[in-house]
């Protein structure tokens, strides 16, 4: 394990000098863009190559088509610019999905009868990715699980001249109970229904391989498996099946579980988190997104 194996997810909010702790994720806060930039700088200095950004928006900015996601002066776009200005060497990765901007709390467009419209979502994702690239994102990370998303995003980026903007595809993203604390952080839980029609069935590993191969063929630069800990076999299978770098997301619920046990004195946090991250790497992850990235990088001497 080295600091360079890690990426740090950050939650951003409006304001200056703001830090709002996330209750279910002790040690993690929603931060205004100035604080997020300082954090990205620190992480980079500790050897963590970059950050993955998620905006926490006020409900008043959300609508059914996630219009705010394409606002050139939106919170996320300003966060990218702030970080690029204050931490120019840190890699900035942005999340492509409708949920933080959607009044329905879903990653895709919800039809009047409550279904997810895959194909109506694709142009929205493509425009969102172009808007993020225009703000300066180095890589865009579609986490929406719509079919054909990587191809739609790649061709839109190329057409807009962003040929060097990379794609980190959340290829095998399971419909998991381990995203709960993240949804609290962004207030992005589905307002009705669940995500089982587009996220994957936890019992299925072959579909993960199929999704990773499809995303690779559509032009992904990195494929990701998410969550990580309960899906080590999936990471290993995807590692075997594709030649691209494989990422894994050590998600909010994995972080919260250990934090809660540690707060009770039931498990020792530092060795346990190292063991978790080592297991994820051992399974085959070349890159690990973890809320522990900064602490672990420092521990490793970064
Ligand atoms: C949604 C998204 C989620 C996460 C990253 N992007 C949650 C979801 O699908 O509801 C979860 C990350 C975490 O739990 O740490 N586009």
PDB file of C-alpha atoms and ligand atoms in Angstrom:
ATOM      1  CA  UNK A   1       0.000   0.000   0.000  1.00  0.00           C
ATOM      2  CA  UNK A   2       1.316   3.434  -0.955  1.00  0.00           C
ATOM      3  CA  UNK A   3      -0.258   6.910  -0.755  1.00  0.00           C
ATOM      4  CA  UNK A   4      -0.311   6.927  -4.558  1.00  0.00           C
ATOM      5  CA  UNK A   5      -2.827   4.026  -4.524  1.00  0.00           C
ATOM      6  CA  UNK A   6      -5.427   6.269  -2.891  1.00  0.00           C
ATOM      7  CA  UNK A   7      -7.932   8.952  -3.895  1.00  0.00           C
ATOM      8  CA  UNK A   8      -9.862  11.123  -1.421  1.00  0.00           C
ATOM      9  CA  UNK A   9     -13.608  11.738  -1.886  1.00  0.00           C
ATOM     10  CA  UNK A  10     -14.716  15.231  -0.763  1.00  0.00           C
ATOM     11  CA  UNK A  11     -18.206  16.678  -0.173  1.00  0.00           C
ATOM     12  CA  UNK A  12     -18.565  20.355  -1.066  1.00  0.00           C
ATOM     13  CA  UNK A  13     -21.136  22.937   0.071  1.00  0.00           C
ATOM     14  CA  UNK A  14     -21.795  26.631  -0.561  1.00  0.00           C
ATOM     15  CA  UNK A  15     -20.087  29.269   1.537  1.00  0.00           C
ATOM     16  CA  UNK A  16     -16.661  30.269   2.732  1.00  0.00           C
ATOM     17  CA  UNK A  17     -14.801  28.704   5.621  1.00  0.00           C
ATOM     18  CA  UNK A  18     -17.637  26.257   6.230  1.00  0.00           C
ATOM     19  CA  UNK A  19     -17.249  22.754   7.640  1.00  0.00           C
ATOM     20  CA  UNK A  20     -20.354  20.721   8.464  1.00  0.00           C
ATOM     21  CA  UNK A  21     -19.636  17.342  10.057  1.00  0.00           C
ATOM     22  CA  UNK A  22     -21.456  14.344   8.557  1.00  0.00           C
ATOM     23  CA  UNK A  23     -23.034  12.569  11.538  1.00  0.00           C
ATOM     24  CA  UNK A  24     -22.693   9.015  10.287  1.00  0.00           C
ATOM     25  CA  UNK A  25     -19.103   9.604   9.117  1.00  0.00           C
ATOM     26  CA  UNK A  26     -17.045  10.887  12.063  1.00  0.00           C
ATOM     27  CA  UNK A  27     -14.008  12.772  10.741  1.00  0.00           C
ATOM     28  CA  UNK A  28     -15.712  13.624   7.423  1.00  0.00           C
ATOM     29  CA  UNK A  29     -17.320  17.019   6.758  1.00  0.00           C
ATOM     30  CA  UNK A  30     -19.070  18.854   3.973  1.00  0.00           C
ATOM     31  CA  UNK A  31     -16.686  21.677   3.134  1.00  0.00           C
ATOM     32  CA  UNK A  32     -16.906  24.978   1.309  1.00  0.00           C
ATOM     33  CA  UNK A  33     -14.742  25.096  -1.805  1.00  0.00           C
ATOM     34  CA  UNK A  34     -11.903  27.019  -0.093  1.00  0.00           C
ATOM     35  CA  UNK A  35     -11.639  24.339   2.600  1.00  0.00           C
ATOM     36  CA  UNK A  36     -11.919  21.576   0.018  1.00  0.00           C
ATOM     37  CA  UNK A  37      -9.059  23.157  -1.924  1.00  0.00           C
ATOM     38  CA  UNK A  38      -6.917  23.285   1.220  1.00  0.00           C
ATOM     39  CA  UNK A  39      -7.751  19.639   1.855  1.00  0.00           C
ATOM     40  CA  UNK A  40      -6.831  18.645  -1.706  1.00  0.00           C
ATOM     41  CA  UNK A  41      -3.504  20.449  -1.254  1.00  0.00           C
ATOM     42  CA  UNK A  42      -2.797  18.575   1.967  1.00  0.00           C
ATOM     43  CA  UNK A  43      -3.745  15.264   0.419  1.00  0.00           C
ATOM     44  CA  UNK A  44      -1.521  15.905  -2.569  1.00  0.00           C
ATOM     45  CA  UNK A  45       1.369  16.879  -0.297  1.00  0.00           C
ATOM     46  CA  UNK A  46       0.895  13.545   1.508  1.00  0.00           C
ATOM     47  CA  UNK A  47       1.214  11.662  -1.786  1.00  0.00           C
ATOM     48  CA  UNK A  48      -2.478  11.134  -2.595  1.00  0.00           C
ATOM     49  CA  UNK A  49      -2.743  11.956  -6.305  1.00  0.00           C
ATOM     50  CA  UNK A  50      -6.194  13.496  -6.254  1.00  0.00           C
ATOM     51  CA  UNK A  51      -9.712  14.036  -5.000  1.00  0.00           C
ATOM     52  CA  UNK A  52     -13.187  12.929  -6.109  1.00  0.00           C
ATOM     53  CA  UNK A  53     -15.771  15.696  -5.679  1.00  0.00           C
ATOM     54  CA  UNK A  54     -19.458  15.433  -4.724  1.00  0.00           C
ATOM     55  CA  UNK A  55     -21.638  18.547  -4.321  1.00  0.00           C
ATOM     56  CA  UNK A  56     -24.232  18.835  -1.528  1.00  0.00           C
ATOM     57  CA  UNK A  57     -26.898  21.170  -2.899  1.00  0.00           C
ATOM     58  CA  UNK A  58     -29.771  22.952  -1.304  1.00  0.00           C
ATOM     59  CA  UNK A  59     -33.158  21.447  -2.234  1.00  0.00           C
ATOM     60  CA  UNK A  60     -34.099  24.723  -3.941  1.00  0.00           C
ATOM     61  CA  UNK A  61     -31.470  23.977  -6.624  1.00  0.00           C
ATOM     62  CA  UNK A  62     -32.845  20.513  -7.425  1.00  0.00           C
ATOM     63  CA  UNK A  63     -35.313  19.687 -10.168  1.00  0.00           C
ATOM     64  CA  UNK A  64     -36.480  16.678 -12.175  1.00  0.00           C
ATOM     65  CA  UNK A  65     -33.869  17.150 -14.928  1.00  0.00           C
ATOM     66  CA  UNK A  66     -30.923  18.032 -12.669  1.00  0.00           C
ATOM     67  CA  UNK A  67     -30.579  21.353 -14.519  1.00  0.00           C
ATOM     68  CA  UNK A  68     -28.123  22.729 -11.961  1.00  0.00           C
ATOM     69  CA  UNK A  69     -25.595  20.051 -12.912  1.00  0.00           C
ATOM     70  CA  UNK A  70     -24.908  21.930 -16.188  1.00  0.00           C
ATOM     71  CA  UNK A  71     -24.632  25.409 -14.634  1.00  0.00           C
ATOM     72  CA  UNK A  72     -21.148  26.698 -15.572  1.00  0.00           C
ATOM     73  CA  UNK A  73     -21.176  28.609 -12.284  1.00  0.00           C
ATOM     74  CA  UNK A  74     -22.653  25.809 -10.200  1.00  0.00           C
ATOM     75  CA  UNK A  75     -21.162  24.740  -6.884  1.00  0.00           C
ATOM     76  CA  UNK A  76     -19.312  21.769  -8.347  1.00  0.00           C
ATOM     77  CA  UNK A  77     -17.868  23.785 -11.238  1.00  0.00           C
ATOM     78  CA  UNK A  78     -16.663  26.485  -8.815  1.00  0.00           C
ATOM     79  CA  UNK A  79     -15.155  23.821  -6.571  1.00  0.00           C
ATOM     80  CA  UNK A  80     -13.175  22.409  -9.487  1.00  0.00           C
ATOM     81  CA  UNK A  81     -11.860  25.860 -10.398  1.00  0.00           C
ATOM     82  CA  UNK A  82     -10.951  26.672  -6.768  1.00  0.00           C
ATOM     83  CA  UNK A  83      -9.074  23.426  -6.323  1.00  0.00           C
ATOM     84  CA  UNK A  84      -7.284  23.757  -9.659  1.00  0.00           C
ATOM     85  CA  UNK A  85      -6.191  27.242  -8.634  1.00  0.00           C
ATOM     86  CA  UNK A  86      -4.993  26.411  -5.127  1.00  0.00           C
ATOM     87  CA  UNK A  87      -3.810  22.841  -5.641  1.00  0.00           C
ATOM     88  CA  UNK A  88      -2.879  22.794  -9.335  1.00  0.00           C
ATOM     89  CA  UNK A  89      -1.093  19.433  -9.157  1.00  0.00           C
ATOM     90  CA  UNK A  90      -3.947  17.536  -7.521  1.00  0.00           C
ATOM     91  CA  UNK A  91      -5.961  15.415  -9.920  1.00  0.00           C
ATOM     92  CA  UNK A  92      -9.616  16.499  -9.826  1.00  0.00           C
ATOM     93  CA  UNK A  93     -12.259  13.854 -10.523  1.00  0.00           C
ATOM     94  CA  UNK A  94     -15.937  14.800 -10.744  1.00  0.00           C
ATOM     95  CA  UNK A  95     -19.018  12.642 -10.279  1.00  0.00           C
ATOM     96  CA  UNK A  96     -21.401  12.312 -13.214  1.00  0.00           C
ATOM     97  CA  UNK A  97     -24.917  11.298 -12.116  1.00  0.00           C
ATOM     98  CA  UNK A  98     -28.151  13.168 -11.584  1.00  0.00           C
ATOM     99  CA  UNK A  99     -28.807  12.333  -7.917  1.00  0.00           C
ATOM    100  CA  UNK A 100     -27.146  15.292  -6.122  1.00  0.00           C
ATOM    101  CA  UNK A 101     -29.119  17.661  -8.398  1.00  0.00           C
ATOM    102  CA  UNK A 102     -32.324  15.666  -8.766  1.00  0.00           C
ATOM    103  CA  UNK A 103     -35.536  16.421  -6.875  1.00  0.00           C
ATOM    104  CA  UNK A 104     -36.298  12.692  -7.257  1.00  0.00           C
ATOM    105  CA  UNK A 105     -32.970  11.622  -5.705  1.00  0.00           C
ATOM    106  CA  UNK A 106     -32.337   9.261  -8.618  1.00  0.00           C
ATOM    107  CA  UNK A 107     -29.307   8.952 -10.897  1.00  0.00           C
ATOM    108  CA  UNK A 108     -31.469   9.073 -14.020  1.00  0.00           C
ATOM    109  CA  UNK A 109     -34.606  10.800 -15.323  1.00  0.00           C
ATOM    110  CA  UNK A 110     -37.756   9.545 -13.572  1.00  0.00           C
ATOM    111  CA  UNK A 111     -40.819   9.159 -15.813  1.00  0.00           C
ATOM    112  CA  UNK A 112     -44.340  10.117 -14.725  1.00  0.00           C
ATOM    113  CA  UNK A 113     -45.039   6.485 -13.910  1.00  0.00           C
ATOM    114  CA  UNK A 114     -41.942   6.213 -11.734  1.00  0.00           C
ATOM    115  CA  UNK A 115     -39.528   4.372 -14.002  1.00  0.00           C
ATOM    116  CA  UNK A 116     -35.955   5.411 -14.881  1.00  0.00           C
ATOM    117  CA  UNK A 117     -35.613   6.537 -18.498  1.00  0.00           C
ATOM    118  CA  UNK A 118     -32.125   5.342 -19.471  1.00  0.00           C
ATOM    119  CA  UNK A 119     -31.963   6.964 -22.904  1.00  0.00           C
ATOM    120  CA  UNK A 120     -33.406  10.322 -21.829  1.00  0.00           C
ATOM    121  CA  UNK A 121     -30.671  10.434 -19.185  1.00  0.00           C
ATOM    122  CA  UNK A 122     -27.707   9.982 -21.565  1.00  0.00           C
ATOM    123  CA  UNK A 123     -27.640  13.510 -23.088  1.00  0.00           C
ATOM    124  CA  UNK A 124     -27.980  15.014 -19.593  1.00  0.00           C
ATOM    125  CA  UNK A 125     -24.971  13.021 -18.387  1.00  0.00           C
ATOM    126  CA  UNK A 126     -23.011  13.973 -21.512  1.00  0.00           C
ATOM    127  CA  UNK A 127     -23.705  17.706 -21.013  1.00  0.00           C
ATOM    128  CA  UNK A 128     -22.868  17.420 -17.318  1.00  0.00           C
ATOM    129  CA  UNK A 129     -19.512  15.818 -18.139  1.00  0.00           C
ATOM    130  CA  UNK A 130     -18.698  18.536 -20.692  1.00  0.00           C
ATOM    131  CA  UNK A 131     -19.574  21.228 -18.134  1.00  0.00           C
ATOM    132  CA  UNK A 132     -17.251  19.590 -15.587  1.00  0.00           C
ATOM    133  CA  UNK A 133     -14.442  19.273 -18.130  1.00  0.00           C
ATOM    134  CA  UNK A 134     -14.907  22.943 -19.055  1.00  0.00           C
ATOM    135  CA  UNK A 135     -14.474  23.818 -15.375  1.00  0.00           C
ATOM    136  CA  UNK A 136     -11.152  21.950 -15.410  1.00  0.00           C
ATOM    137  CA  UNK A 137     -11.862  18.406 -14.222  1.00  0.00           C
ATOM    138  CA  UNK A 138      -9.077  15.992 -15.191  1.00  0.00           C
ATOM    139  CA  UNK A 139     -11.363  12.972 -15.152  1.00  0.00           C
ATOM    140  CA  UNK A 140     -15.121  12.550 -15.045  1.00  0.00           C
ATOM    141  CA  UNK A 141     -16.562   9.621 -13.130  1.00  0.00           C
ATOM    142  CA  UNK A 142     -20.000   8.414 -14.253  1.00  0.00           C
ATOM    143  CA  UNK A 143     -21.624   6.702 -11.252  1.00  0.00           C
ATOM    144  CA  UNK A 144     -25.128   6.621 -12.720  1.00  0.00           C
ATOM    145  CA  UNK A 145     -25.164   3.024 -14.096  1.00  0.00           C
ATOM    146  CA  UNK A 146     -27.118   3.949 -17.239  1.00  0.00           C
ATOM    147  CA  UNK A 147     -26.408   1.678 -20.229  1.00  0.00           C
ATOM    148  CA  UNK A 148     -24.295   3.370 -22.899  1.00  0.00           C
ATOM    149  CA  UNK A 149     -23.173   6.190 -20.605  1.00  0.00           C
ATOM    150  CA  UNK A 150     -19.443   5.924 -21.257  1.00  0.00           C
ATOM    151  CA  UNK A 151     -19.886   6.060 -25.054  1.00  0.00           C
ATOM    152  CA  UNK A 152     -22.248   9.053 -24.762  1.00  0.00           C
ATOM    153  CA  UNK A 153     -19.856  10.918 -22.470  1.00  0.00           C
ATOM    154  CA  UNK A 154     -16.742  10.081 -24.515  1.00  0.00           C
ATOM    155  CA  UNK A 155     -18.231  11.307 -27.761  1.00  0.00           C
ATOM    156  CA  UNK A 156     -19.586  14.508 -26.155  1.00  0.00           C
ATOM    157  CA  UNK A 157     -16.208  15.267 -24.541  1.00  0.00           C
ATOM    158  CA  UNK A 158     -14.385  14.675 -27.814  1.00  0.00           C
ATOM    159  CA  UNK A 159     -16.844  16.784 -29.794  1.00  0.00           C
ATOM    160  CA  UNK A 160     -16.370  19.657 -27.324  1.00  0.00           C
ATOM    161  CA  UNK A 161     -12.574  19.404 -27.621  1.00  0.00           C
ATOM    162  CA  UNK A 162     -11.953  17.716 -24.268  1.00  0.00           C
ATOM    163  CA  UNK A 163     -10.092  14.792 -25.780  1.00  0.00           C
ATOM    164  CA  UNK A 164      -7.669  14.627 -22.844  1.00  0.00           C
ATOM    165  CA  UNK A 165     -10.331  14.433 -20.138  1.00  0.00           C
ATOM    166  CA  UNK A 166     -10.371  10.875 -18.817  1.00  0.00           C
ATOM    167  CA  UNK A 167     -13.256   8.660 -17.762  1.00  0.00           C
ATOM    168  CA  UNK A 168     -13.272   6.696 -14.521  1.00  0.00           C
ATOM    169  CA  UNK A 169     -16.338   4.503 -14.978  1.00  0.00           C
ATOM    170  CA  UNK A 170     -18.260   3.109 -12.025  1.00  0.00           C
ATOM    171  CA  UNK A 171     -18.731  -0.059 -14.048  1.00  0.00           C
ATOM    172  CA  UNK A 172     -19.904  -2.524 -11.433  1.00  0.00           C
ATOM    173  CA  UNK A 173     -21.922  -0.545  -8.955  1.00  0.00           C
ATOM    174  CA  UNK A 174     -24.164  -2.663  -6.763  1.00  0.00           C
ATOM    175  CA  UNK A 175     -27.526  -1.708  -5.264  1.00  0.00           C
ATOM    176  CA  UNK A 176     -25.991  -1.621  -1.807  1.00  0.00           C
ATOM    177  CA  UNK A 177     -27.073  -0.799   1.733  1.00  0.00           C
ATOM    178  CA  UNK A 178     -23.562   0.553   2.344  1.00  0.00           C
ATOM    179  CA  UNK A 179     -24.269   3.928   0.671  1.00  0.00           C
ATOM    180  CA  UNK A 180     -26.516   5.156   3.517  1.00  0.00           C
ATOM    181  CA  UNK A 181     -24.077   7.623   5.141  1.00  0.00           C
ATOM    182  CA  UNK A 182     -23.182   9.115   1.729  1.00  0.00           C
ATOM    183  CA  UNK A 183     -26.842   9.805   1.021  1.00  0.00           C
ATOM    184  CA  UNK A 184     -27.073  11.551   4.393  1.00  0.00           C
ATOM    185  CA  UNK A 185     -24.009  13.656   3.471  1.00  0.00           C
ATOM    186  CA  UNK A 186     -25.578  14.829   0.205  1.00  0.00           C
ATOM    187  CA  UNK A 187     -29.225  14.536   1.234  1.00  0.00           C
ATOM    188  CA  UNK A 188     -29.549  12.528  -1.985  1.00  0.00           C
ATOM    189  CA  UNK A 189     -31.566   9.472  -0.963  1.00  0.00           C
ATOM    190  CA  UNK A 190     -34.239   8.460  -3.514  1.00  0.00           C
ATOM    191  CA  UNK A 191     -37.476  10.270  -2.667  1.00  0.00           C
ATOM    192  CA  UNK A 192     -39.404   7.161  -3.734  1.00  0.00           C
ATOM    193  CA  UNK A 193     -38.492   3.683  -4.897  1.00  0.00           C
ATOM    194  CA  UNK A 194     -34.948   2.344  -4.872  1.00  0.00           C
ATOM    195  CA  UNK A 195     -32.021   2.042  -7.291  1.00  0.00           C
ATOM    196  CA  UNK A 196     -32.424  -1.658  -8.020  1.00  0.00           C
ATOM    197  CA  UNK A 197     -33.479  -1.224 -11.645  1.00  0.00           C
ATOM    198  CA  UNK A 198     -30.130   0.326 -12.583  1.00  0.00           C
ATOM    199  CA  UNK A 199     -27.633  -0.666  -9.888  1.00  0.00           C
ATOM    200  CA  UNK A 200     -26.551  -4.298  -9.757  1.00  0.00           C
ATOM    201  CA  UNK A 201     -27.810  -7.327  -7.851  1.00  0.00           C
ATOM    202  CA  UNK A 202     -25.313  -8.154  -5.048  1.00  0.00           C
ATOM    203  CA  UNK A 203     -25.556 -11.851  -5.952  1.00  0.00           C
ATOM    204  CA  UNK A 204     -24.281 -11.399  -9.499  1.00  0.00           C
ATOM    205  CA  UNK A 205     -20.577 -11.425 -10.361  1.00  0.00           C
ATOM    206  CA  UNK A 206     -20.702 -12.253 -14.092  1.00  0.00           C
ATOM    207  CA  UNK A 207     -22.683  -9.112 -14.807  1.00  0.00           C
ATOM    208  CA  UNK A 208     -19.861  -7.089 -13.235  1.00  0.00           C
ATOM    209  CA  UNK A 209     -17.407  -8.542 -15.741  1.00  0.00           C
ATOM    210  CA  UNK A 210     -19.816  -7.828 -18.582  1.00  0.00           C
ATOM    211  CA  UNK A 211     -20.335  -4.209 -17.432  1.00  0.00           C
ATOM    212  CA  UNK A 212     -16.586  -3.632 -17.069  1.00  0.00           C
ATOM    213  CA  UNK A 213     -15.913  -4.993 -20.562  1.00  0.00           C
ATOM    214  CA  UNK A 214     -18.692  -2.841 -22.035  1.00  0.00           C
ATOM    215  CA  UNK A 215     -17.342   0.304 -20.356  1.00  0.00           C
ATOM    216  CA  UNK A 216     -13.819  -0.545 -21.544  1.00  0.00           C
ATOM    217  CA  UNK A 217     -15.094  -0.975 -25.108  1.00  0.00           C
ATOM    218  CA  UNK A 218     -16.989   2.335 -24.868  1.00  0.00           C
ATOM    219  CA  UNK A 219     -13.787   4.190 -23.950  1.00  0.00           C
ATOM    220  CA  UNK A 220     -13.372   4.102 -20.171  1.00  0.00           C
ATOM    221  CA  UNK A 221      -9.827   4.749 -18.896  1.00  0.00           C
ATOM    222  CA  UNK A 222     -10.359   3.139 -15.484  1.00  0.00           C
ATOM    223  CA  UNK A 223     -13.148   0.763 -14.435  1.00  0.00           C
ATOM    224  CA  UNK A 224     -14.457   0.698 -10.887  1.00  0.00           C
ATOM    225  CA  UNK A 225     -16.113  -1.784  -8.552  1.00  0.00           C
ATOM    226  CA  UNK A 226     -18.257  -0.428  -5.747  1.00  0.00           C
ATOM    227  CA  UNK A 227     -18.631  -1.099  -2.823  1.00  0.00           C
ATOM    228  CA  UNK A 228     -15.261  -2.709  -2.134  1.00  0.00           C
ATOM    229  CA  UNK A 229     -15.156  -4.789   1.042  1.00  0.00           C
ATOM    230  CA  UNK A 230     -18.129  -7.063   0.457  1.00  0.00           C
ATOM    231  CA  UNK A 231     -17.128  -7.360  -3.233  1.00  0.00           C
ATOM    232  CA  UNK A 232     -13.475  -8.473  -3.160  1.00  0.00           C
ATOM    233  CA  UNK A 233     -14.261 -11.411  -5.457  1.00  0.00           C
ATOM    234  CA  UNK A 234     -15.795  -8.976  -7.937  1.00  0.00           C
ATOM    235  CA  UNK A 235     -12.645  -6.820  -7.891  1.00  0.00           C
ATOM    236  CA  UNK A 236     -10.575  -9.946  -8.573  1.00  0.00           C
ATOM    237  CA  UNK A 237     -12.848 -11.055 -11.419  1.00  0.00           C
ATOM    238  CA  UNK A 238     -12.811  -7.636 -13.082  1.00  0.00           C
ATOM    239  CA  UNK A 239      -9.019  -7.434 -12.652  1.00  0.00           C
ATOM    240  CA  UNK A 240      -8.755 -10.702 -14.644  1.00  0.00           C
ATOM    241  CA  UNK A 241     -11.191  -9.637 -17.339  1.00  0.00           C
ATOM    242  CA  UNK A 242      -9.914  -6.204 -18.415  1.00  0.00           C
ATOM    243  CA  UNK A 243      -6.530  -4.672 -19.145  1.00  0.00           C
ATOM    244  CA  UNK A 244      -7.441  -1.233 -17.789  1.00  0.00           C
ATOM    245  CA  UNK A 245      -6.569  -0.075 -14.272  1.00  0.00           C
ATOM    246  CA  UNK A 246      -9.223  -1.199 -11.787  1.00  0.00           C
ATOM    247  CA  UNK A 247     -10.468   1.102  -9.038  1.00  0.00           C
ATOM    248  CA  UNK A 248     -12.500   0.179  -5.968  1.00  0.00           C
ATOM    249  CA  UNK A 249     -14.618   2.461  -3.774  1.00  0.00           C
ATOM    250  CA  UNK A 250     -14.249   1.876  -0.033  1.00  0.00           C
ATOM    251  CA  UNK A 251     -17.697   3.393   0.504  1.00  0.00           C
ATOM    252  CA  UNK A 252     -19.311   5.437   3.255  1.00  0.00           C
ATOM    253  CA  UNK A 253     -20.942   2.474   5.019  1.00  0.00           C
ATOM    254  CA  UNK A 254     -17.632   0.611   5.206  1.00  0.00           C
ATOM    255  CA  UNK A 255     -16.086   3.683   6.807  1.00  0.00           C
ATOM    256  CA  UNK A 256     -19.026   4.236   9.179  1.00  0.00           C
ATOM    257  CA  UNK A 257     -19.040   0.616  10.417  1.00  0.00           C
ATOM    258  CA  UNK A 258     -15.445   0.681  11.528  1.00  0.00           C
ATOM    259  CA  UNK A 259     -15.719   4.212  12.945  1.00  0.00           C
ATOM    260  CA  UNK A 260     -18.711   3.157  15.063  1.00  0.00           C
ATOM    261  CA  UNK A 261     -16.979   0.057  16.374  1.00  0.00           C
ATOM    262  CA  UNK A 262     -13.813   2.045  17.105  1.00  0.00           C
ATOM    263  CA  UNK A 263     -15.788   4.738  18.954  1.00  0.00           C
ATOM    264  CA  UNK A 264     -17.119   1.994  21.220  1.00  0.00           C
ATOM    265  CA  UNK A 265     -13.647   0.626  21.823  1.00  0.00           C
ATOM    266  CA  UNK A 266     -14.619  -2.640  20.102  1.00  0.00           C
ATOM    267  CA  UNK A 267     -12.129  -2.582  17.212  1.00  0.00           C
ATOM    268  CA  UNK A 268      -8.832  -0.744  16.892  1.00  0.00           C
ATOM    269  CA  UNK A 269      -9.268   1.630  13.975  1.00  0.00           C
ATOM    270  CA  UNK A 270      -5.774   2.170  12.541  1.00  0.00           C
ATOM    271  CA  UNK A 271      -4.723  -1.460  12.023  1.00  0.00           C
ATOM    272  CA  UNK A 272      -8.234  -2.473  10.955  1.00  0.00           C
ATOM    273  CA  UNK A 273      -8.464   0.200   8.260  1.00  0.00           C
ATOM    274  CA  UNK A 274      -5.008  -0.718   6.966  1.00  0.00           C
ATOM    275  CA  UNK A 275      -6.100  -4.341   6.820  1.00  0.00           C
ATOM    276  CA  UNK A 276      -9.268  -3.401   4.908  1.00  0.00           C
ATOM    277  CA  UNK A 277      -7.382  -1.299   2.375  1.00  0.00           C
ATOM    278  CA  UNK A 278      -4.699  -3.966   1.988  1.00  0.00           C
ATOM    279  CA  UNK A 279      -7.402  -6.559   1.288  1.00  0.00           C
ATOM    280  CA  UNK A 280      -8.922  -4.324  -1.399  1.00  0.00           C
ATOM    281  CA  UNK A 281      -5.507  -3.893  -2.999  1.00  0.00           C
ATOM    282  CA  UNK A 282      -4.740  -7.619  -2.686  1.00  0.00           C
ATOM    283  CA  UNK A 283      -7.991  -8.423  -4.489  1.00  0.00           C
ATOM    284  CA  UNK A 284      -6.696  -6.451  -7.479  1.00  0.00           C
ATOM    285  CA  UNK A 285      -7.535  -2.752  -7.079  1.00  0.00           C
ATOM    286  CA  UNK A 286      -4.929  -0.410  -8.567  1.00  0.00           C
ATOM    287  CA  UNK A 287      -6.714   2.648  -7.176  1.00  0.00           C
ATOM    288  CA  UNK A 288      -8.780   2.916  -3.977  1.00  0.00           C
ATOM    289  CA  UNK A 289     -11.205   5.718  -3.187  1.00  0.00           C
ATOM    290  CA  UNK A 290     -11.310   6.015   0.583  1.00  0.00           C
ATOM    291  CA  UNK A 291     -12.433   8.553   3.172  1.00  0.00           C
ATOM    292  CA  UNK A 292      -9.315   7.433   5.076  1.00  0.00           C
ATOM    293  CA  UNK A 293      -6.957   8.403   2.224  1.00  0.00           C
ATOM    294  CA  UNK A 294      -5.307  11.357   3.969  1.00  0.00           C
ATOM    295  CA  UNK A 295      -4.834   9.665   7.351  1.00  0.00           C
ATOM    296  CA  UNK A 296      -3.513   6.473   5.818  1.00  0.00           C
ATOM    297  CA  UNK A 297      -1.170   8.352   3.459  1.00  0.00           C
ATOM    298  CA  UNK A 298       0.292  10.152   6.460  1.00  0.00           C
ATOM    299  CA  UNK A 299       0.622   6.895   8.351  1.00  0.00           C
ATOM    300  CA  UNK A 300       2.523   5.503   5.378  1.00  0.00           C
ATOM    301  CA  UNK A 301       4.933   8.407   5.644  1.00  0.00           C
ATOM    302  CA  UNK A 302       3.541  10.452   2.774  1.00  0.00           C
TER     303      UNK A 302
HETATM  304  C1  LIG B   1     -24.530   8.251  -6.598  1.00  0.00           C
HETATM  305  C2  LIG B   1     -23.347   7.851  -5.771  1.00  0.00           C
HETATM  306  C3  LIG B   1     -23.455   7.141  -4.573  1.00  0.00           C
HETATM  307  C4  LIG B   1     -22.159   6.990  -4.077  1.00  0.00           C
HETATM  308  C5  LIG B   1     -21.270   7.613  -4.987  1.00  0.00           C
HETATM  309  N1  LIG B   1     -22.050   8.124  -6.040  1.00  0.00           N
HETATM  310  C6  LIG B   1     -24.643   6.674  -3.825  1.00  0.00           C
HETATM  311  C7  LIG B   1     -25.791   6.057  -4.501  1.00  0.00           C
HETATM  312  O1  LIG B   1     -25.669   5.421  -5.552  1.00  0.00           O
HETATM  313  O2  LIG B   1     -26.886   6.222  -3.970  1.00  0.00           O
HETATM  314  C8  LIG B   1     -21.832   6.300  -2.793  1.00  0.00           C
HETATM  315  C9  LIG B   1     -20.484   6.519  -2.191  1.00  0.00           C
HETATM  316  C10 LIG B   1     -20.395   6.108  -0.762  1.00  0.00           C
HETATM  317  O3  LIG B   1     -21.316   5.500  -0.183  1.00  0.00           O
HETATM  318  O4  LIG B   1     -19.337   6.388  -0.174  1.00  0.00           O
HETATM  319  N2  LIG B   1     -24.364   8.643  -7.889  1.00  0.00           N
END
